[in-house]
mmCIF file of C-alpha atoms in Angstrom:
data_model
loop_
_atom_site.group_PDB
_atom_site.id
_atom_site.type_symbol
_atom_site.label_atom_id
_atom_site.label_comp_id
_atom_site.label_asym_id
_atom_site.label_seq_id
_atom_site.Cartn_x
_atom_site.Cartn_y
_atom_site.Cartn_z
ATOM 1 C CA UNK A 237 13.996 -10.924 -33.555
ATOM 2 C CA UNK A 238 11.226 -8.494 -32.335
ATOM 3 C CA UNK A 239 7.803 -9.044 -32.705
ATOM 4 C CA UNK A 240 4.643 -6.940 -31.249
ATOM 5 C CA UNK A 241 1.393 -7.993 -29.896
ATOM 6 C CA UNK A 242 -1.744 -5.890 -29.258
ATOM 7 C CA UNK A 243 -2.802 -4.714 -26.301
ATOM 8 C CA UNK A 244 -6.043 -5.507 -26.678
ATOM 9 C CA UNK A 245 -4.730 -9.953 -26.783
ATOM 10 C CA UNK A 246 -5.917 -11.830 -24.656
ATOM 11 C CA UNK A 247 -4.817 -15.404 -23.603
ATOM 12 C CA UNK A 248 -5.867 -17.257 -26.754
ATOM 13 C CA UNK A 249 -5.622 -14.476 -29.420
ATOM 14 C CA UNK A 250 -2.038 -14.315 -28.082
ATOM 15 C CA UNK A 251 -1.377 -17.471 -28.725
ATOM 16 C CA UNK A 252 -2.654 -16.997 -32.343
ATOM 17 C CA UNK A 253 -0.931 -13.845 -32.795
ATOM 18 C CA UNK A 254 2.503 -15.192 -31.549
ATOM 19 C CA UNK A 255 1.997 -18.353 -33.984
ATOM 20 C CA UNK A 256 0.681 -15.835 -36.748
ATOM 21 C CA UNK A 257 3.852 -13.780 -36.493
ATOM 22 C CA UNK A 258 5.685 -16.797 -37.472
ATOM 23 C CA UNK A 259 7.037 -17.646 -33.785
ATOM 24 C CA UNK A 260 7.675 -21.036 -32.390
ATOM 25 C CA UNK A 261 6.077 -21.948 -29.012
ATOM 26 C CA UNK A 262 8.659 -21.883 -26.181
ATOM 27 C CA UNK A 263 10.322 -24.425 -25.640
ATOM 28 C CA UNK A 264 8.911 -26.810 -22.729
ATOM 29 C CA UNK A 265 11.818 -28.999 -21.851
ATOM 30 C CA UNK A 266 14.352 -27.606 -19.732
ATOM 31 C CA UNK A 267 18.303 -27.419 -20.989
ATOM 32 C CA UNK A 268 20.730 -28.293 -18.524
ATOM 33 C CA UNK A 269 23.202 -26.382 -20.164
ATOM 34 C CA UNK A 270 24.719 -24.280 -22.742
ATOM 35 C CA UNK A 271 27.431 -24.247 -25.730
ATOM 36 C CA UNK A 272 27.869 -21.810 -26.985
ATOM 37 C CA UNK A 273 28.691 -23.626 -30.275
ATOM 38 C CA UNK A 274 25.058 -24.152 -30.807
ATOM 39 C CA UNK A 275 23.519 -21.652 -28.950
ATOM 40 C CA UNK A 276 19.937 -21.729 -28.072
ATOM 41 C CA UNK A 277 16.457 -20.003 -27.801
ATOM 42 C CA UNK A 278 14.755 -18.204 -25.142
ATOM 43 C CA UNK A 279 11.432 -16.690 -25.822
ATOM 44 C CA UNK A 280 10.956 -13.609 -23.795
ATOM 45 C CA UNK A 281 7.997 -11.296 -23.552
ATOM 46 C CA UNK A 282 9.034 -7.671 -22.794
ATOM 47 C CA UNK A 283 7.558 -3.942 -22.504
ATOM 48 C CA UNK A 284 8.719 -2.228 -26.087
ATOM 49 C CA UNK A 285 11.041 0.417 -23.950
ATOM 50 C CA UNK A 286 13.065 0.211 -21.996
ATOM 51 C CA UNK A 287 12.285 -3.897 -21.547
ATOM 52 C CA UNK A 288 12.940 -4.894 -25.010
ATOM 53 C CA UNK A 289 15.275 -2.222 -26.025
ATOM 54 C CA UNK A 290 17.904 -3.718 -23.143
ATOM 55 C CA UNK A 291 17.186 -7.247 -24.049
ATOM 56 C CA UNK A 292 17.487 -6.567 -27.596
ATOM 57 C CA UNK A 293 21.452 -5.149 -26.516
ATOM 58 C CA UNK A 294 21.830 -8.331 -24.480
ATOM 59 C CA UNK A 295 20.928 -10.275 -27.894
ATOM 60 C CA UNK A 296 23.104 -8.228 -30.153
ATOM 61 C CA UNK A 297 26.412 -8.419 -27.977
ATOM 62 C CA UNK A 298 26.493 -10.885 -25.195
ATOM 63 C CA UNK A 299 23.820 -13.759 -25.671
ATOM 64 C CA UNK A 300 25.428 -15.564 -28.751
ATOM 65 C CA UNK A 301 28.717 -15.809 -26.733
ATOM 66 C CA UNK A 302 27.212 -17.261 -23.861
ATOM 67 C CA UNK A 303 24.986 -20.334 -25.882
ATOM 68 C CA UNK A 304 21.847 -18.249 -26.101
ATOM 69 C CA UNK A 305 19.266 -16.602 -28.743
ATOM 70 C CA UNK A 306 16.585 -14.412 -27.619
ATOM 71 C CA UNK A 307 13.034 -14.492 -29.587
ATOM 72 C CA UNK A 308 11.870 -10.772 -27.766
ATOM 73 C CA UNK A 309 8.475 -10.884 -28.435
ATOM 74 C CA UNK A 310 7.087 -7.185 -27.680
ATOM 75 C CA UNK A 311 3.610 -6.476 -25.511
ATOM 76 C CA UNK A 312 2.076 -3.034 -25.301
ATOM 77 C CA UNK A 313 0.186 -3.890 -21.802
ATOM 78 C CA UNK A 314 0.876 -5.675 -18.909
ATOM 79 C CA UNK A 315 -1.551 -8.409 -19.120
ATOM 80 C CA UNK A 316 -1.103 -10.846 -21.723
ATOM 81 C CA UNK A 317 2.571 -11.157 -20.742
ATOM 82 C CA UNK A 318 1.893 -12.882 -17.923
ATOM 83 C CA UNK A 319 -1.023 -15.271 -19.952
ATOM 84 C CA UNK A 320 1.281 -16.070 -22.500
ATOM 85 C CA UNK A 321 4.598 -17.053 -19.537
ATOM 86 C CA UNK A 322 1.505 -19.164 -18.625
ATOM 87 C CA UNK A 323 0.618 -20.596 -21.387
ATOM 88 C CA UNK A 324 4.013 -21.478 -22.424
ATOM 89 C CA UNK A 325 4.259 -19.198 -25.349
ATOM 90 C CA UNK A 326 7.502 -17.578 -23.542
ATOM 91 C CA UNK A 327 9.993 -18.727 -21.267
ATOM 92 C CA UNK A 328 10.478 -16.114 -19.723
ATOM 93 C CA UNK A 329 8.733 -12.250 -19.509
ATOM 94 C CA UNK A 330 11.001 -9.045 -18.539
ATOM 95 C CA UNK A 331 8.591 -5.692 -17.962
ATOM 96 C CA UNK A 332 7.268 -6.255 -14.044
ATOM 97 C CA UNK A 333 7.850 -5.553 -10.084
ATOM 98 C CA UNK A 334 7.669 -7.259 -7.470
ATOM 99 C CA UNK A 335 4.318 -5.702 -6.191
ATOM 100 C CA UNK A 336 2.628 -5.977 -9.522
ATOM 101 C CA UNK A 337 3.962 -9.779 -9.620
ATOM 102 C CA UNK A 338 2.822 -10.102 -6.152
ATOM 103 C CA UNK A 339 -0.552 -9.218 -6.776
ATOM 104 C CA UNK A 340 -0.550 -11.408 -10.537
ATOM 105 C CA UNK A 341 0.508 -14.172 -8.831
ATOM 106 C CA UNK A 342 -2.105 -14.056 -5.623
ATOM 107 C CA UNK A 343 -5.029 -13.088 -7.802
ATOM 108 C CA UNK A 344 -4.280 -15.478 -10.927
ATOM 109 C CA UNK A 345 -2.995 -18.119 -9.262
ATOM 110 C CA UNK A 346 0.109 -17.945 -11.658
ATOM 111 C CA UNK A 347 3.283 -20.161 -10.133
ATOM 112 C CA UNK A 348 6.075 -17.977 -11.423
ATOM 113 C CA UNK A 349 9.297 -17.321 -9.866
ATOM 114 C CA UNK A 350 11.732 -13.999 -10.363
ATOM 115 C CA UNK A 351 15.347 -13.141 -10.255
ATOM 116 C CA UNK A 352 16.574 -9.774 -8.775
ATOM 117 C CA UNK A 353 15.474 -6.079 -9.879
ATOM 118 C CA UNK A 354 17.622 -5.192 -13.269
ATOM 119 C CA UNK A 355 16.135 -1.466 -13.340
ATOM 120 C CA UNK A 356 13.971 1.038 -12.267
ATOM 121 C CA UNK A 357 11.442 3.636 -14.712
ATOM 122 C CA UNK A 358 10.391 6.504 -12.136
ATOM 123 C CA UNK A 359 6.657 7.140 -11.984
ATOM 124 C CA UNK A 360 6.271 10.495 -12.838
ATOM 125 C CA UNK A 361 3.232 13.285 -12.940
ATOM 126 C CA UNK A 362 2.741 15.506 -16.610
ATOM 127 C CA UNK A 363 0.632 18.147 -16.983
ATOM 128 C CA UNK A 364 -0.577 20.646 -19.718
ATOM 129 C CA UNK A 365 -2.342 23.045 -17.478
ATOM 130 C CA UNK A 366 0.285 23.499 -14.722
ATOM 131 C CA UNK A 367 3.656 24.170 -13.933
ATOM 132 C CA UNK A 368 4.154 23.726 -10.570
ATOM 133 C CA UNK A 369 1.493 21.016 -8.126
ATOM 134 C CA UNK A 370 1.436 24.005 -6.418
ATOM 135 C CA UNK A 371 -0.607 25.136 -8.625
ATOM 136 C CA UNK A 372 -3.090 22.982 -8.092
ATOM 137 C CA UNK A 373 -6.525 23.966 -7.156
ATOM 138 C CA UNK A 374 -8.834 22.355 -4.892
ATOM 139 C CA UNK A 375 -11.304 19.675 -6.484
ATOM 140 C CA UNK A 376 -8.091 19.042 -9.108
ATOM 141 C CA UNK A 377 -8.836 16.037 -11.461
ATOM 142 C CA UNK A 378 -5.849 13.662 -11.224
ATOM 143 C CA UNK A 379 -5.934 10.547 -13.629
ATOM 144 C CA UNK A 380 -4.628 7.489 -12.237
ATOM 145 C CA UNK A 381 -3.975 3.775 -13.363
ATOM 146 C CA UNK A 382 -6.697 1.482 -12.412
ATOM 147 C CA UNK A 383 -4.310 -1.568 -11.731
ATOM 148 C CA UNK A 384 -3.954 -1.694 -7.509
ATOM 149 C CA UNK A 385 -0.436 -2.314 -7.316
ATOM 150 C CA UNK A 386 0.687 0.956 -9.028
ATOM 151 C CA UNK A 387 -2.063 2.440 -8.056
ATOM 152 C CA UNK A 388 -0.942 2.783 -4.220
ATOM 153 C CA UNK A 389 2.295 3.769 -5.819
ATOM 154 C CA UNK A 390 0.828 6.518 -7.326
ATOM 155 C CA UNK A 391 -0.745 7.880 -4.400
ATOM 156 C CA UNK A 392 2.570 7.586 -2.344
ATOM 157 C CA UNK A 393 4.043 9.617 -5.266
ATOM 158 C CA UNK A 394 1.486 12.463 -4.419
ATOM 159 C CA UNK A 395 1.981 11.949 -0.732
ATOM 160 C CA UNK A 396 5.530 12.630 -1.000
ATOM 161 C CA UNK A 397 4.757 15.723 -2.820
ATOM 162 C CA UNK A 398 2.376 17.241 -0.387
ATOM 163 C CA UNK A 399 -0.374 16.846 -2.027
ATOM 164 C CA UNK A 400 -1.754 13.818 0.322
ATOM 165 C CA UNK A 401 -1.128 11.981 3.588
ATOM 166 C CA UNK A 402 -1.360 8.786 5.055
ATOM 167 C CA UNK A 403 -1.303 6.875 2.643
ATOM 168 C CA UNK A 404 -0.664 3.231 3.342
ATOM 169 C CA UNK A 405 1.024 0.080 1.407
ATOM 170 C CA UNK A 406 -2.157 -0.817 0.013
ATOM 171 C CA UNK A 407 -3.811 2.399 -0.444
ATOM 172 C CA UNK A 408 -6.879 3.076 -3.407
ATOM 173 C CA UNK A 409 -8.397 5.957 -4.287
ATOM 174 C CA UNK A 410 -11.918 4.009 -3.741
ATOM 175 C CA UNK A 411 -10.449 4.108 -0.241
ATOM 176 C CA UNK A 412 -9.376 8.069 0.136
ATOM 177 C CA UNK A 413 -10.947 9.578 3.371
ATOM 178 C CA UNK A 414 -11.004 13.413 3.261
ATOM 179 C CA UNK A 415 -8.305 13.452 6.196
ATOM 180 C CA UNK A 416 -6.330 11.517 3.347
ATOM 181 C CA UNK A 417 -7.449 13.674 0.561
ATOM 182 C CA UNK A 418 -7.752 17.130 2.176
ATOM 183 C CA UNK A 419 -8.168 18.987 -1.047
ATOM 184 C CA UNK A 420 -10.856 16.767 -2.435
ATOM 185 C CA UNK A 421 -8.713 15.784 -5.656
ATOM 186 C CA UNK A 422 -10.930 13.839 -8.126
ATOM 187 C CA UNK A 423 -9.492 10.875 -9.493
ATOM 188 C CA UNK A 424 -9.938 9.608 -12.745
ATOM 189 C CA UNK A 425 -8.872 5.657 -12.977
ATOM 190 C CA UNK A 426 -7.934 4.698 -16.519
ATOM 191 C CA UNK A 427 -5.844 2.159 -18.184
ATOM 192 C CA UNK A 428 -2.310 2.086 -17.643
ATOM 193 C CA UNK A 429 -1.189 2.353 -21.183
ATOM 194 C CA UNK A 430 -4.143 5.298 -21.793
ATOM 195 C CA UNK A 431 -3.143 7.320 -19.074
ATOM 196 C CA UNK A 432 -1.323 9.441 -21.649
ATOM 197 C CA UNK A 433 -4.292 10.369 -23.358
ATOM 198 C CA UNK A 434 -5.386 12.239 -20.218
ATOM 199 C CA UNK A 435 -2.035 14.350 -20.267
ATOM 200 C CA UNK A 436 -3.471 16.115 -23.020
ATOM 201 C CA UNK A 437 -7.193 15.867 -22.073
ATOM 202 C CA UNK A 438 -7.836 19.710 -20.944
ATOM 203 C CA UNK A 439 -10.038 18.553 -18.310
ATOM 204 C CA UNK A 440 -7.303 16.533 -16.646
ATOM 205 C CA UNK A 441 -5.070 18.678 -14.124
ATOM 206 C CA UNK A 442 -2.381 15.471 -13.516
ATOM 207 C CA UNK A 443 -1.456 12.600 -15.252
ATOM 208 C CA UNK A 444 0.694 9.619 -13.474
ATOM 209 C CA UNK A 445 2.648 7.939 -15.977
ATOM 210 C CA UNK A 446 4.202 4.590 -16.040
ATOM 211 C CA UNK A 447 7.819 4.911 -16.622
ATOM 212 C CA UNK A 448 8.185 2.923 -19.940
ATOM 213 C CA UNK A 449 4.778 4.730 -21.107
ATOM 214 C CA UNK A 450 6.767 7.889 -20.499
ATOM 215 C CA UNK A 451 9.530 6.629 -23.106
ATOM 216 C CA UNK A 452 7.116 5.263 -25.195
ATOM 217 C CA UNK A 453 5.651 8.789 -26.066
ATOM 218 C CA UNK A 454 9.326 10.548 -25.975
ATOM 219 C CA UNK A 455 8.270 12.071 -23.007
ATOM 220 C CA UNK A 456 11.137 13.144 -20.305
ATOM 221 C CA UNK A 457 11.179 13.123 -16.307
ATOM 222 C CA UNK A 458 12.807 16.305 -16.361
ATOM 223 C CA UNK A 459 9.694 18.067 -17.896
ATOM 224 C CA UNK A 460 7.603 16.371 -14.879
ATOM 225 C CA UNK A 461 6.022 18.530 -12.198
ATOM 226 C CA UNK A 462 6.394 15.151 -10.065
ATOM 227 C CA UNK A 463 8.823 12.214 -10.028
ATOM 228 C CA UNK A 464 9.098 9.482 -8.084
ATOM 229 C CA UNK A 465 13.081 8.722 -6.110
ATOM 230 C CA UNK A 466 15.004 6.175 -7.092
ATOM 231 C CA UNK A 467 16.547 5.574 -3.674
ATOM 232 C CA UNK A 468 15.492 2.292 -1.900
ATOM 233 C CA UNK A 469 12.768 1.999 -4.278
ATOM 234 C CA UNK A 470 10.623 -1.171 -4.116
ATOM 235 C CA UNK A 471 9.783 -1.048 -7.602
ATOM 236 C CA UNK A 472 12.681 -2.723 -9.879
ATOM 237 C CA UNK A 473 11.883 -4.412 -13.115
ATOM 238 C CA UNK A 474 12.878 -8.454 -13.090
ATOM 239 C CA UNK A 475 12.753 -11.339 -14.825
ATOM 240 C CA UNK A 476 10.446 -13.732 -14.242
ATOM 241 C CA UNK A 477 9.825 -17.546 -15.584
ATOM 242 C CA UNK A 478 7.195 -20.213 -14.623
ATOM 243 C CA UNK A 479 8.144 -22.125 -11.320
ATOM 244 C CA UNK A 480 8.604 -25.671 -13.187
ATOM 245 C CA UNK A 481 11.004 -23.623 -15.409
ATOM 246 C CA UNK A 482 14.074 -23.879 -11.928
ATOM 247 C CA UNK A 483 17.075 -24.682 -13.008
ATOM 248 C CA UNK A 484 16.559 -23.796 -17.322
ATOM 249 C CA UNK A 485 20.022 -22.752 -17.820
ATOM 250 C CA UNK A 486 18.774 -20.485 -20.581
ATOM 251 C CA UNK A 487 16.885 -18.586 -18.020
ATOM 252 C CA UNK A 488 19.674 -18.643 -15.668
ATOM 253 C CA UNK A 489 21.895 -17.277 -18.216
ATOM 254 C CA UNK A 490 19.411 -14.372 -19.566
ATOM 255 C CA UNK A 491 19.096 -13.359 -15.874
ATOM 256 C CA UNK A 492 23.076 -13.473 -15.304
ATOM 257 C CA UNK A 493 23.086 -11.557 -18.407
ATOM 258 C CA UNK A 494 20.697 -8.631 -17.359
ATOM 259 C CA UNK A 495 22.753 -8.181 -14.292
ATOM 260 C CA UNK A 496 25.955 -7.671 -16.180
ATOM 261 C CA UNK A 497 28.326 -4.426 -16.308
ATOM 262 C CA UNK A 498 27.823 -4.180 -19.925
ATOM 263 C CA UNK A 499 24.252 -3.874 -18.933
ATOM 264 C CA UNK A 500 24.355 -1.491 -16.552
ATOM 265 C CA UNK A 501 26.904 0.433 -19.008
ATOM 266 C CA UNK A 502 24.417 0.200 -21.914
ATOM 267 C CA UNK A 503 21.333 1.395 -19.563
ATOM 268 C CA UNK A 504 23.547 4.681 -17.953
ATOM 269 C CA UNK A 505 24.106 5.324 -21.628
ATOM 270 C CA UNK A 506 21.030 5.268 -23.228
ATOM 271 C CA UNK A 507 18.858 7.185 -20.212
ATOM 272 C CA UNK A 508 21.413 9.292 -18.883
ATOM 273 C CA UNK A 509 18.649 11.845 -17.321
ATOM 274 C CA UNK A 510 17.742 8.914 -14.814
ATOM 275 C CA UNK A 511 14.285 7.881 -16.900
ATOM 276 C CA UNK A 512 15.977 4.450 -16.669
ATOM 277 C CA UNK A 513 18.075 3.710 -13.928
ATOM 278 C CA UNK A 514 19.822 0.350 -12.862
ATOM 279 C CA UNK A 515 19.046 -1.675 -9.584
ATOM 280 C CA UNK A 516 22.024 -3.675 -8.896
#
């Protein structure tokens, strides 16, 4: 079952929108194990693509088999997901990285734990006006997601291309001194999930994406002027559960699950231009 909640839930109109879809609360005892005879539910919050496209596969052909039944309840920002793992309306939610988690965690005081990176989205830079960053003119309005974590990630993405140096682990654009930013780029900070709008906003030059944005829209890396490598990249997607949750073998078995060859078949398969890539 898929459901979707708004982006604009927060922490108690998610909870009314998960019951108003007709979904039961997660459930807040923790099963020592699993038969498959009688298998049983895990609630799991996920990005619409690729999150819950993978986990929806996992459902379909390997969960049943292994004494599991996965509720995927959908989220179209990266906010609530976390509120409602909180709240116990999920056990588990499948659509963030380690420094975004990091930085959740620290800042909202959330006690969540993680299992290893299942795959990677590229960030990646569209534009409308350009073809090439060389292209690029001095003063050149770059948007740029307002959330810190991917933020520095964005600017490391433009570093790499040339377009800025020094940039450090926890860089900002608040931050940006004009040895950093020698062609005076102007950066427009926006919503994550808006940032597309800006693509096609004619006085935007560059728009960083967010990987499963980029899917969302039926965009393609290959069409980027910029996209971020793959190789020893920090930013894998996991799943993560709240901390009293140790030892759920429902979690333990969604998480073996994700890690699987079928899944790592299924996610070659589906993104075969890289836009989704494994990490294990």
């Amino acid at each position: 079952m898929r459901k979707l909640l708004s982006l604009a839930a927060t922490g108690l109109a998610a909870t009314l929108t998960l019951s108003a879809c007709g979904a039961s609360a997660a459930e807040s005892e923790t099963v020592e194990s699993l038969d498959p005879a009688n298998p049983v539910t895990v609630t799991v919050g996920a990005s619409p693509l690729p999150h819950a496209r993978i986990l929806e596969f996992v459902d379909e052909n390997l969960a049943e088999e292994s004494g599991i039944d996965l509720d995927i309840v959908e989220f179209d920002d990266y906010t609530t997901p976390n509120i409602a793992l909180k709240d116990g309306d999920l056990d588990a939610n499948y659509f963030q990285h380690l420094p975004y988690f990091e930085q959740q965690v620290e800042g909202q005081g959330y006690e969540f734990s993680h299992g290893e990176g299942v795959h990677i989205e590229p960030y990646a830079a569209f534009s409308e006006k350009h073809d090439d960053v060389s292209e690029l003119p001095e003063g050149a309005r770059i948007a740029i997601t307002n959330d810190p974590s991917n933020q520095a990630r964005a600017l490391t993405l433009l570093q790499e291309a040339g377009l800025l140096t020094g940039i450090e682990e926890d860089a900002s654009v608040l931050a940006l001194t004009d040895a950093q930013n020698p062609n005076g780029y102007e950066f427009v900070e926006n919503q994550p999930e808006l940032l597309l709008n800006d693509v096609k906003d004619p006085s935007v030059d560059l728009a960083i994406i967010n990987g499963n944005y980029i899917l969302d829209a039926g965009l393609n890396t290959e069409d980027a002027l910029i996209v971020e490598s793959t190789e020893e990249n920090p930013y894998a997607n996991f799943l993560a559960w709240n901390t009293s949750s140790e030892g759920d073998a429902r979690i333990e078995k969604l998480d073996e699950l994700l890690h699987s060859d079928e899944v790592r078949a299924f996610i070659e398969e589906q993104w075969p231009s890289g836009d989704v890539t494994p990490a294990f």
